[in-house]
Amino acid sequence: MPIARNKLAQSIAPATVAAALILTTLGAAVPASAATPAGDSAQALPGTHPEWATPQADAGAADAAAPATARIYLAGRDANGLAALAKAVSDPNSAAYGQYLSSDQVQAKFGATPQQVKAVTDWVTGAGLTVSAGTNHYVQVAGSTAAMAKAFGTGFHNYRTADGTHRAPASDAKVPAAVAGSVLAVSGLADAIHKNSSNATSVREAEQRANAASRLAAPDKKAPATLPDVPTCSEDGYGSKTAKGAPDGYEKNEPFAPCSYVPSQLRKAYGVSDAKVTGKGARVAIIDAYGLSTMEQDANHFSSLHGDQPFKSGQYTEYVTPDQWTHEDECGGAEGWAGEEALDVEMVHGLAPDAQVVYVGGNSCYDEDLYDAMAKVVDGHLADVVSNSWGEIMHGTTGDIDPAVVAADNQIFQLGAVTGIGFTFSSGDCGDDSPGAAATGVNCQADTNQAQAQWPSSSPWVTSVGGTALQLDNKAGKYAAEVSMGDLRSVLSADQKSWVPALPGTFYFGGGGGVSKDFAQPWYQQGVVPDQIAKTAADGTKSKTPLRATPDIAMSGDLVAATLVGYTDAGAYSEGGYGGTSVSAPETAAMFANAIQARGGRALGFANPALYDRAGSKAFNDVNDSAVHTKRGNVVDLGVVSGSLRVRLYKIGADYGLSASKGYDTATGLGSPGKDFFKSFTIKKK
C-alpha cells in the first residue's frame, strides 16, 4: 500500500488492491518467522517494521491469502556519484557549476541497468509475486501476503491500532544479497496510510476550523455601533483604516487587516517590477493532487480582473489523468485541492507572467502518486523549477515516516539537480509542528508527538520556503517591512466588550520551520547557520554535529495579510483570501524563474548553494520581528463566516516555537528576496 501524507492528520487505513493484480495463493496464516530465501544471506530494510506494530498490539498472523502490494525503488548505478555530481553542479564555487546533464545522460550514467531490473524481477516472481507496473525508478509488485512473506523474509501479522486492526511485517523485511545492491528501498509492506497535506487554507476555512475546534464563535455583529456593519479591510496596507470602537486589544484602536494582496502588489513589493523581469524563458512546474478542469480559464479570468495579462496560447500546460484518480475520499477529492492548485498557478503566473507554467496533478495525495508526478517532471525535463505546496510530519503517534519515502524522494531531487531542476517546498503552517501548536492551530496534523521540521521541506536537496506577514508602504505600496508568519487570535465576546480568549489569545496559524534531527547539516549551510541553532533539533535533542535547519528562504504567506485567489467551485467563479506557506512556495518558484531570466536564461538548478552564498547581503530582506514596531503587528479582521459577521483580533509575528531575528533564523531562513536579489543573479553581457 502506498504511503501518503494526510490533509490534516495522519491515519491508518486498510490496503486495497485492484483485483486484476492479485494472485490466487494459499489460504493459511503467515508465520511470523517466514524464512529468508534458501541458500542466500539477506540485507535488512530498517523501518519496514513500523513502530506501531508492537508485541502488545499483536493480533496474530495475517491471512496468507490476503492481497498485498509493494513498491521496490531501484538504486540504479553509483548512488554516491549521483550525490557528488548533484552537489558539484549546484555549487557556485565548483568548477562543474551549471554543467548539467540531459535526462538521457542521467539515465545512462545513474539509472538502473537492465541487469538490475531483471535481477529484481526474477527475485519477486520467483517468490510468487507479479510485477504489476514499473518505471525507470521502481518495480511495483502484487500478490498474496504469503508470497510477500516469502519474497521479503518476514511474516506478516495484524496489529490493533487506534483506528482498527492493520497488517505489517512482524520484523524488518529483508532483501536477498544477490539483489541488495539494486534495491534503494521498499514501501507499502505495512498498510498504514500517511496522506499529504496542502499547506494552504482560505480565511473562511480557517475560521470554520477554529470555531469547530474551540466551539468559540462570536455572535452576529450588532455593536459597537462605531464599527462597520459590512466586511472591512485596509485598502492601502497596514494601519490605513482604524477599527475605532472595538475593545482595546494589544493597544488602542488597532487597524483593520489589509485587504488581500494581488500579484501586482507582490511584484512591486519584492522588486520584480523595478527589475523589469517577467520569467521569460523559464519554465515552472506545479505539483498538487488531482486537477481543476477550469484552471486555465480561471487563471486568465483572475489576471484580467486584476490588471494582468492572461496566459498566452501554449504558455500553460497541464498533465492530469482523471480516469486514474484514486483515494479521493481520503484526500478530499479534486474539489479539496482546487484552491491549492489555483493559488499555486495564479501566484506563479502573477509574479512571473511570461514564464511557461506546467501543472502536473498527482493521482492522489498519497506519497507514491506525488512521487510519480515529480518523477514525470524530472524524466521529461518539463521545467526548470518545481513548486510544491504540500508536506507531512516525520514523527507522529502512528509512527515515523516510511524511510522508503525519504530515500526515493531524495533520489528524485538529486536527479533533478544534475539536470538543472530545482524544487521548492512549503515548510508548513503549524509553527514548530509540536503538540502545543497542533492543539489550537487550524492547519496542523493532530497526531504530531514532538516539535519537528516537515518532510519534504527538510530534505537537504530542496529549497524550504517559510512564510512572512508582508507590510506595504501605505502611500507608495512598496515594501515596508515583514515579520514572521504567525498569528495569535481572539474573537469579540458575546457582550462585545472584550476579546475571548483573553489576550494574548491562542496560536492560530503560523509558518513552519525548525532544525531537523533526521539530517546532517548540508554543506551550503556551513558558516551561515550558527551552531547554537544547528546543534539543537526542534524537539530539543542536542547534537554534537550541526543538523539541517529550515526554512531556507521566506515570502509573504500570512493568513491575516492574505493573498487573493480566484477559481470556479460548484459552477461559480469566486475569489477569497488565502494564506499559508503554500502561498510562499509558488511565489519563490516564480522569483527563481525571474532570476533565470536575469541570468540570461541559464538554469538556476538546485538554488540553495547560490542562496547561501548571498547570505547577509542586500539580496535578502533580513526579517526581524523585534525590529518592527508593534503597532504594525496587531490587526482586527471583520468578515463573514458561515453567514455571520465576525470580529476577530490578531497579533501577528507570533509564530509557535519560532521567531525571526537578525541573521539566519528558523522562521524565515535567510530572509525574503531583497532589493538586490535579481541584480545579484544578473549576468552582464560582454
C-alpha atoms as one frame of an Amber mdcrd trajectory, in Angstrom:
protein
   0.000   0.000   0.000   1.449   3.392  -0.855   2.463   5.664   1.963   0.839
   9.069   1.737   0.517  12.288   3.693  -2.643  13.406   5.387  -4.647  16.514
   4.573  -4.841  17.425   8.259  -3.851  14.375  10.283  -2.169  11.088   9.548
  -4.268   7.980   9.832  -4.146   4.248   9.347  -6.482   2.544   6.907  -6.711
  -0.837   5.223  -4.964  -1.526   1.942  -6.939  -2.109  -1.214  -5.624  -3.652
  -4.404  -7.149  -3.902  -7.851  -8.458  -7.433  -8.322  -6.617  -7.833 -11.596
  -3.319  -7.568  -9.767  -3.990 -10.215  -7.120  -2.532 -13.700  -7.363  -4.605
 -16.587  -6.040  -2.480 -18.301  -3.408  -2.578 -20.381  -0.250  -5.122 -19.599
   2.467  -3.132 -20.432   5.608  -1.929 -17.811   8.086   1.571 -16.419   7.508
   4.038 -17.483  10.221   5.964 -14.728  11.963   9.280 -16.332  11.114   8.959
 -16.807   7.378  12.336 -17.910   6.076  14.896 -15.921   4.167  15.232 -17.239
   0.580  17.131 -20.519   0.679  20.868 -20.523   0.119  21.229 -16.772   0.319
  22.116 -14.258   3.002  19.944 -11.172   3.179  20.083  -7.464   3.911  17.533
  -5.955   6.281  15.468  -2.898   5.330  15.310  -0.773   8.524  11.970   0.854
   9.184   9.837  -1.637   7.240   8.591  -2.982  10.595   6.655   0.102  11.810
   6.727   1.366  15.377   3.001   0.855  15.878   3.390  -2.891  15.267   4.253
  -3.703  18.886   4.070  -7.094  20.639   1.352  -5.686  22.888  -0.757  -4.817
  19.829  -0.165  -8.138  18.050  -3.468  -9.700  16.966  -1.948 -12.765  15.331
  -0.737 -13.878  11.935  -2.235 -12.258   8.862  -4.316 -14.185   6.337  -1.873
 -15.681   3.866  -4.343 -15.323   1.004  -4.984 -11.634   1.599  -3.833  -9.407
  -1.264  -0.761  -7.191  -0.841   1.290  -4.754  -2.878   4.698  -3.117  -2.534
   6.926  -0.776  -4.495  10.602  -1.610  -4.858  12.625   1.510  -5.625  15.716
   0.856  -7.722  19.100   2.058  -6.536  20.495   2.492 -10.027  24.184   2.904
 -10.639  26.602   4.846  -8.496  24.382   6.471  -5.867  27.406   8.148  -4.297
  28.411   9.538  -7.662  24.920  10.932  -8.188  25.022  12.803  -4.872  28.516
  14.127  -5.597  27.551  15.395  -9.041  24.329  16.954  -7.721  26.470  18.920
  -5.268  29.091  19.903  -7.843  26.702  21.242 -10.497  24.728  23.182  -7.850
  27.655  24.842  -6.067  28.727  28.228  -7.488  32.189  27.573  -6.039  32.606
  24.360  -8.029  34.269  24.126 -11.429  31.330  21.967 -12.525  28.706  24.564
 -11.548  25.889  24.677 -14.068  27.255  21.835 -16.197  24.027  19.884 -16.200
  23.313  16.570 -17.879  20.403  15.713 -20.126  17.778  13.263 -18.927  19.167
  10.605 -21.276  22.684  11.167 -19.974  21.464  10.841 -16.396  19.701   7.579
 -17.144  22.792   6.195 -18.881  25.092   7.246 -16.042  22.963   6.680 -12.947
  19.820   4.792 -13.925  19.085   1.170 -13.167  20.661  -1.276 -15.643  18.626
  -3.933 -17.478  20.540  -6.490 -15.434  19.431  -4.859 -12.167  15.804  -4.759
 -13.269  15.970  -8.401 -14.350  17.534  -9.465 -11.060  14.787  -7.755  -9.063
  12.077  -9.117 -11.353  13.412 -12.666 -11.160  13.572 -12.449  -7.362   9.965
 -11.310  -6.833   8.400 -13.523  -9.489  10.330 -16.461  -8.086   8.584 -15.812
  -4.769   5.176 -15.876  -6.446   4.588 -12.153  -6.906   3.533 -10.387 -10.078
   5.157  -7.249 -11.476   2.135  -5.008 -11.889   3.901  -1.826 -13.030   7.356
  -0.399 -13.470   9.347   2.676 -14.480  12.994   3.690 -14.634  12.749   4.199
 -10.866  10.825   1.281  -9.406   9.165  -2.101  -9.776   5.614  -2.407  -8.429
   4.646  -5.880  -7.226   1.399  -7.515  -6.199   0.300 -10.865  -4.905  -0.714
 -12.690  -1.788   0.550 -11.947   1.689   2.155 -15.407   1.676   4.120 -14.576
  -1.463   5.117 -11.219   0.005   6.372 -13.008   3.123   8.424 -15.410   1.018
   9.963 -12.597  -1.027  10.864 -10.380   1.930  11.822 -12.974   4.502   9.387
 -11.913   7.202   5.983 -12.921   8.443   3.024 -10.584   8.443   0.812 -10.034
  11.486  -2.250  -7.976  12.246  -1.874  -5.258  14.867  -4.501  -3.393  16.863
  -4.373   0.382  16.403  -6.481   3.367  17.381  -8.487   3.141  14.153  -8.684
  -0.578  13.600  -6.568  -3.646  13.007  -3.893  -3.429  10.333  -1.247  -5.590
   8.779   2.501  -5.095   8.971   5.733  -7.114   8.746   6.466  -8.836  12.053
  10.119  -7.816  11.666  12.106  -5.696   9.238  11.873  -7.042   5.715  14.953
  -8.477   4.064  16.328  -8.361   0.549  18.439 -11.227  -0.822  22.118 -10.348
  -1.045  22.108 -11.021  -4.789  19.789  -8.061  -5.416  20.507  -5.874  -2.375
  22.741  -3.547  -4.405  19.915  -2.952  -6.858  17.302  -2.011  -4.240  17.145
   1.523  -2.872  14.116   0.995  -0.614  10.764  -0.779  -0.407   7.481   0.913
   0.514   3.984  -0.370   1.166   4.640  -3.566   3.112   2.592  -2.208   6.011
  -0.913  -0.978   5.267  -0.511   2.290   7.177  -1.506   5.340   5.183   0.018
   8.788   5.627  -1.542  11.411   3.391  -0.092  14.616   2.058  -1.306  17.907
   3.439  -1.816  21.048   1.399  -0.074  23.897   3.220  -2.722  26.432   2.317
  -6.042  27.453   3.726  -8.576  30.132   2.984  -9.640  32.674   5.571 -13.123
  31.135   5.572 -11.808  27.572   6.015  -9.535  28.611   8.853 -12.323  30.353
  10.728 -14.653  27.396  10.320 -11.991  25.021  11.615 -11.147  27.266  14.549
 -14.777  27.704  15.522 -15.459  23.974  15.265 -12.372  23.072  17.273 -12.813
  25.616  20.055 -16.612  25.995  19.919 -15.852  29.673  20.133 -17.790  31.844
  17.729 -18.789  35.453  18.082 -22.484  36.229  17.557 -23.773  38.178  14.627
 -22.229  41.616  14.929 -24.624  44.293  16.181 -22.368  46.562  18.274 -20.196
  48.537  18.845 -22.015  50.867  16.532 -18.762  52.604  15.601 -17.589  49.517
  13.669 -18.736  48.986  10.091 -21.609  46.567   9.538 -20.021  45.061   6.395
 -16.728  43.174   5.865 -13.931  45.732   6.069 -10.198  45.781   5.348  -7.407
  48.332   4.979  -7.169  49.048   1.256  -3.816  50.822   1.498  -1.910  48.440
   3.755  -1.337  48.174   7.476  -2.743  50.997   9.567  -4.592  52.724   6.754
  -8.019  52.131   8.295  -8.556  52.010  12.044 -11.087  49.775  13.810 -12.483
  52.543  16.007 -14.790  51.413  18.738 -13.500  47.870  19.083 -12.468  46.854
  22.608  -8.885  47.703  23.486  -6.541  44.939  22.435  -2.780  44.952  22.432
  -3.124  48.695  22.052  -5.934  51.137  21.423  -7.564  51.344  18.012  -5.830
  48.563  16.114  -6.072  48.846  12.338  -8.169  46.575  10.179  -6.284  43.780
   8.455  -5.015  44.655   4.978  -7.132  43.680   2.012  -5.908  40.509   0.331
  -2.876  41.180  -1.845  -2.954  40.728  -5.610   0.055  39.828  -7.795   0.794
  43.390  -8.933   1.296  44.419  -5.288   3.602  41.467  -4.651   5.644  42.213
  -7.792   6.121  45.768  -6.604   6.970  44.776  -3.040   9.611  42.211  -3.999
  11.363  44.208  -6.698  10.003  42.335  -9.712   8.541  45.482 -11.255  11.699
  47.558 -10.729  13.915  44.818 -12.145  11.640  44.504 -15.198  11.793  40.710
 -15.113   8.888  38.505 -16.137  10.272  34.968 -16.037  10.638  34.921 -19.800
  12.489  31.840 -20.981  11.932  29.914 -17.720   9.578  27.026 -17.020   7.862
  26.378 -13.678   6.102  23.120 -12.850   3.451  22.946 -10.132   2.591  19.657
  -8.444  -0.560  19.064  -6.440  -3.108  16.259  -6.234  -5.805  15.850  -8.902
  -6.695  18.811 -11.131  -9.178  21.627 -11.621 -10.884  21.357 -15.019 -11.295
  25.145 -15.293  -7.792  26.082 -14.144  -6.535  27.901 -17.231  -9.733  29.884
 -17.780  -9.913  30.723 -14.069  -6.313  31.947 -14.060  -6.980  34.038 -17.138
 -10.137  35.484 -15.605  -8.297  36.272 -12.368  -5.491  38.016 -14.284  -7.887
  40.098 -16.347  -9.860  41.186 -13.286  -6.701  42.452 -11.588  -4.977  44.253
 -14.433  -2.633  41.481 -15.589  -2.246  39.616 -18.859  -3.800  36.160 -19.205
  -1.763  33.191 -20.382  -0.678  33.346 -23.986  -1.563  30.448 -26.240   0.602
  27.472 -25.282   2.017  29.147 -22.165   0.049  26.921 -19.796   0.181  23.117
 -19.992  -1.278  20.516 -17.697  -0.876  16.791 -17.204  -3.828  15.249 -15.380
  -5.334  11.761 -15.660  -8.816  11.859 -14.089  -9.539   8.270 -15.140  -6.679
   7.176 -12.854  -7.517   9.251  -9.775  -7.698   7.234  -6.576  -8.329   7.701
  -2.829 -10.456  10.775  -3.445 -12.432  10.305  -0.247  -9.270  10.165   1.856
  -7.669  13.121   0.079 -10.648  15.437  -0.153 -11.094  14.910  -3.876 -10.333
  17.313  -6.674 -12.531  19.968  -5.074 -10.494  19.761  -1.872  -7.288  20.579
  -3.734  -8.805  23.122  -6.142  -7.985  26.162  -4.023  -4.397  24.977  -3.612
  -3.960  24.472  -7.341  -5.498  27.842  -8.201  -3.320  29.556  -5.632  -0.154
  27.953  -6.974  -0.888  28.619 -10.638  -2.029  32.200 -10.082   0.949  33.076
  -7.883   3.499  31.720 -10.353   1.826  33.433 -13.294   1.265  36.612 -11.290
   4.902  37.023 -10.217   6.489  35.634 -13.404   3.896  36.472 -16.070   5.975
  35.311 -19.060   7.191  32.026 -17.604   5.881  28.767 -19.006   3.677  27.077
 -16.406   3.207  23.308 -16.304   0.704  21.745 -13.929   1.190  18.067 -13.058
  -1.573  16.559 -10.954  -0.840  13.523  -8.819  -3.487  10.800  -8.972  -3.984
  11.153  -5.211  -2.415  12.822  -2.194  -0.501   9.623  -1.404   3.281   9.712
  -1.447   3.640   7.328  -4.341   1.311   9.305  -6.608   3.006  12.611  -5.838
   6.372  10.898  -6.306   5.220   9.805  -9.765   4.323  13.412 -10.593   7.776
  14.613  -9.515   9.462  11.841 -11.497   7.455  12.806 -14.583   8.792  16.359
 -14.377  12.386  15.200 -13.914  12.357  12.410 -16.501  10.769  14.625 -19.139
  12.643  17.758 -18.053   9.322  19.586 -18.078  10.542  22.559 -16.037  13.477
  24.421 -14.520  11.773  24.991 -11.153   9.180  22.815  -9.414   6.789  24.330
  -6.860   5.301  22.007  -4.219   2.904  23.206  -1.521   2.413  20.036   0.485
   4.164  18.123   3.227   3.895  15.964   6.326   5.331  15.499   9.761   8.092
  12.891  10.048   7.306  11.708  13.585   3.847  11.049  14.981   1.798   8.956
  17.311   1.210   6.484  14.469   4.951   6.094  13.925   7.692   7.657  11.874
   7.674   8.374   8.168   8.493   5.395   5.949  12.258   5.528   5.228  11.481
   4.459   1.658   9.641   7.729   1.069  12.663   9.741   2.187  15.137   7.689
   0.135  13.054   7.732  -3.040  12.240  11.449  -2.831  15.873  12.390  -2.200
  16.951  10.380  -5.218  14.474  12.283  -7.405  15.688  15.607  -6.008  19.289
  14.680  -6.818  18.343  13.547 -10.315  16.617  16.887 -10.764  19.682  18.762
  -9.528  22.051  17.131 -12.020  19.696  18.083 -14.868  19.302  21.699 -13.682
  15.911  21.368 -11.968  15.300  22.838  -8.511  12.453  22.013  -6.123  10.744
  24.418  -3.707   8.614  23.062  -0.846   6.434  24.897   1.637   7.609  24.454
   5.231   4.153  24.079   6.800   1.524  26.177   8.583   1.859  24.916  12.142
   4.886  26.693  13.595   7.251  24.102  15.034   4.641  21.359  14.444   4.652
  20.485  18.135   1.647  19.100  20.029   1.288  22.545  21.612   0.948  24.204
  18.229  -1.411  21.481  16.996  -3.715  21.981  19.998  -5.099  25.233  18.562
  -3.528  25.660  15.111  -6.014  25.403  12.237  -3.719  23.738   9.684  -1.842
  21.255  11.870  -1.534  17.479  11.939  -3.144  16.404  15.184  -1.015  13.286
  15.665   2.323  15.046  15.964   4.247  13.895  19.026   7.120  16.381  19.056
   8.369  19.670  17.642   9.829  18.948  14.207  10.527  20.115  10.681   8.265
  18.771   7.935   9.124  16.494   5.025   9.976  17.053   2.155  10.808  20.609
   3.258  13.596  19.291   5.496  15.354  17.423   2.686  18.876  18.830   2.182
  18.163  18.741  -1.570  15.209  21.147  -1.755  14.579  24.814  -1.051  12.441
  25.029   2.066  10.163  28.074   1.937   8.838  29.725   5.092   6.243  32.443
   5.460   6.079  36.103   6.420   3.446  38.748   7.054   4.183  41.395   4.433
   3.532  45.047   5.189   3.297  47.576   2.374   4.055  51.263   2.454   0.671
  52.914   2.805   1.344  55.634   0.255   3.567  54.103  -2.408   2.518  50.479
  -1.985   6.129  49.369  -1.877   7.832  47.077   0.591   7.698  48.425   4.131
   8.542  45.526   6.431   7.933  41.880   7.194   7.539  39.816  10.332   7.421
  36.067  10.711   4.206  34.367   9.693   2.400  33.588  12.933  -0.883  34.698
  14.443  -2.486  34.672  17.876  -6.267  35.031  17.725  -9.217  36.121  19.854
 -12.801  36.908  18.881 -15.228  39.544  20.060 -17.027  38.433  23.217 -20.776
  37.875  23.385 -21.266  41.217  25.153 -18.876  42.788  22.614 -16.839  44.470
  25.340 -13.751  42.213  25.379 -11.815  39.547  23.496 -12.171  35.777  24.062
  -9.949  34.050  24.931  -8.290  36.791  26.932  -5.243  38.377  25.367  -2.816
  37.337  24.103  -5.240  34.813  22.598  -4.200  31.395  21.298  -1.989  30.228
  18.448  -3.954  30.123  15.222  -1.716  29.919  12.165   1.999  30.127  11.511
   4.870  29.371   9.163   6.784  26.126   9.558  10.450  25.576  10.225  12.967
  24.248  12.691  16.062  22.097  12.860  15.589  18.513  11.706  17.171  15.787
  13.809  16.931  13.465  10.807  19.543  15.081   8.529  23.070  16.371   8.921
  23.807  19.977   8.054  24.280  20.334   4.290  27.469  21.920   3.062  25.815
  25.143   1.917  24.596  25.991   5.449  28.072  25.758   6.949  29.289  29.124
   8.193  25.840  30.682   7.767  23.590  28.845  10.219  25.090  29.331  13.701
  25.919  26.252  15.758  23.635  27.436  18.555  20.791  26.882  16.082  22.099
  23.915  14.100  23.128  21.732  17.051  19.715  21.708  18.717  16.880  19.912
  16.943  13.357  21.304  17.069  12.379  18.840  19.789  15.308  19.901  21.981
  17.564  16.973  21.073  21.206  18.053  21.275  23.632  17.049  18.553  27.424
  17.013  18.585  27.389  17.946  14.909  25.254  20.541  13.078  21.910  19.482
  11.590  19.739  20.607   8.681  17.911  23.832   9.524  14.752  25.022   7.784
  13.474  27.115   6.090  15.994  28.449   3.572  14.034  31.492   2.408  10.617
  33.040   3.090   7.968  35.133   1.379   4.520  36.582   2.055   2.051  33.944
   3.222   0.286  35.021   6.383  -3.433  34.308   6.604  -4.187  37.742   8.061
  -2.133  39.506   5.390  -3.769  37.168   2.888  -3.362  36.681  -0.855  -6.339
  36.798  -3.210  -7.186  33.648  -5.174  -9.980  33.004  -7.660 -11.366  29.775
  -9.105 -14.578  28.023 -10.109 -16.291  25.974  -7.424 -19.671  24.280  -7.907
 -20.027  26.041 -11.241 -19.427  29.578 -10.000 -16.229  31.646 -10.037 -15.389
  33.425  -6.789 -12.403  34.949  -5.024 -11.172  34.865  -1.467  -8.146  35.398
   0.729  -5.700  32.531   1.197  -2.717  32.102   3.447  -0.016  29.574   4.180
   3.464  28.683   3.064   1.542  27.312   0.091   1.468  30.951  -0.984   5.160
  31.414  -0.274   6.404  28.364  -2.215   4.969  29.290  -5.659   5.959  32.919
  -5.079   9.532  31.746  -4.533   9.423  29.460  -7.566   8.328  32.478  -9.628
  11.202  34.531  -8.190  13.601  31.779  -9.268  12.072  31.911 -12.767  12.734
  35.650 -12.808  16.292  35.002 -11.630  16.756  32.602 -14.558  15.775  35.421
 -16.897  18.240  37.718 -15.106  20.908  35.044 -15.693  20.294  35.265 -19.408
  18.160  32.145 -19.481  20.708  29.926 -17.730  19.108  27.393 -15.417  19.439
  28.065 -11.708  19.060  24.395 -10.785  19.108  23.489  -7.107  19.201  27.029
  -5.736  20.286  26.620  -2.104  24.066  26.892  -2.568  23.598  30.104  -4.563
  21.182  31.467  -1.960  23.526  30.828   0.967  26.395  32.407  -0.962  24.332
  35.613  -0.789  23.608  35.374   2.947  23.779  38.716   4.724  23.753  40.724
   1.500  21.131  43.070   0.084  19.851  40.152  -1.961  17.696  39.464   1.104
  15.453  41.374   3.452  16.623  40.231   6.878  13.275  39.641   8.583  13.462
  40.559  12.260  10.317  40.509  14.414  11.774  42.740  17.111  12.721  45.441
  14.624   9.114  46.125  13.589   7.011  48.461  15.718   4.209  46.575  17.431
   1.566  48.927  16.101   2.108  47.308  12.716   1.782  43.887  14.291  -1.817
  43.743  15.537  -4.929  43.855  13.394  -8.705  43.500  13.576 -10.408  41.372
  10.955 -14.073  41.964  10.215 -15.574  39.448   7.828 -18.354  36.957   7.211
 -18.073  33.365   8.455 -20.934  30.918   7.860 -23.291  33.795   7.139 -22.445
  35.802  10.252 -20.366  38.920  10.573 -17.436  38.179  12.888 -14.926  40.483
  14.556 -11.526  38.987  15.411  -8.290  40.336  16.819  -4.906  39.022  15.701
  -1.403  39.535  16.949   0.942  38.834  14.048   4.631  37.992  14.092   3.795
  35.484  16.849   4.636  32.043  15.462   4.579  28.995  17.735   8.090  27.984
  18.793   9.690  30.046  16.017  10.620  33.697  15.613  12.522  35.880  13.186
  15.712  37.547  14.378  18.803  39.126  12.898  20.643  36.795  10.545  19.525
  33.261   9.825  16.519  32.068  11.834  14.176  29.081  11.782  11.103  31.165
  10.999  12.269  32.920   7.820  15.667  31.396   6.976  17.927  33.820   5.134
  15.022  36.257   4.792  12.878  37.263   1.847  14.091  38.390  -1.604  15.521
  41.889  -1.220  16.195  44.828  -3.492  19.363  43.307  -4.978  18.005  39.784
  -5.390  17.769  39.902  -9.177  20.795  42.140  -9.549  22.876  39.516  -7.766
  21.942  36.970 -10.444  22.338  39.247 -13.454  24.986  38.141 -15.919  26.416
  41.140 -17.687  26.599  40.961 -21.433  30.130  41.008 -22.826
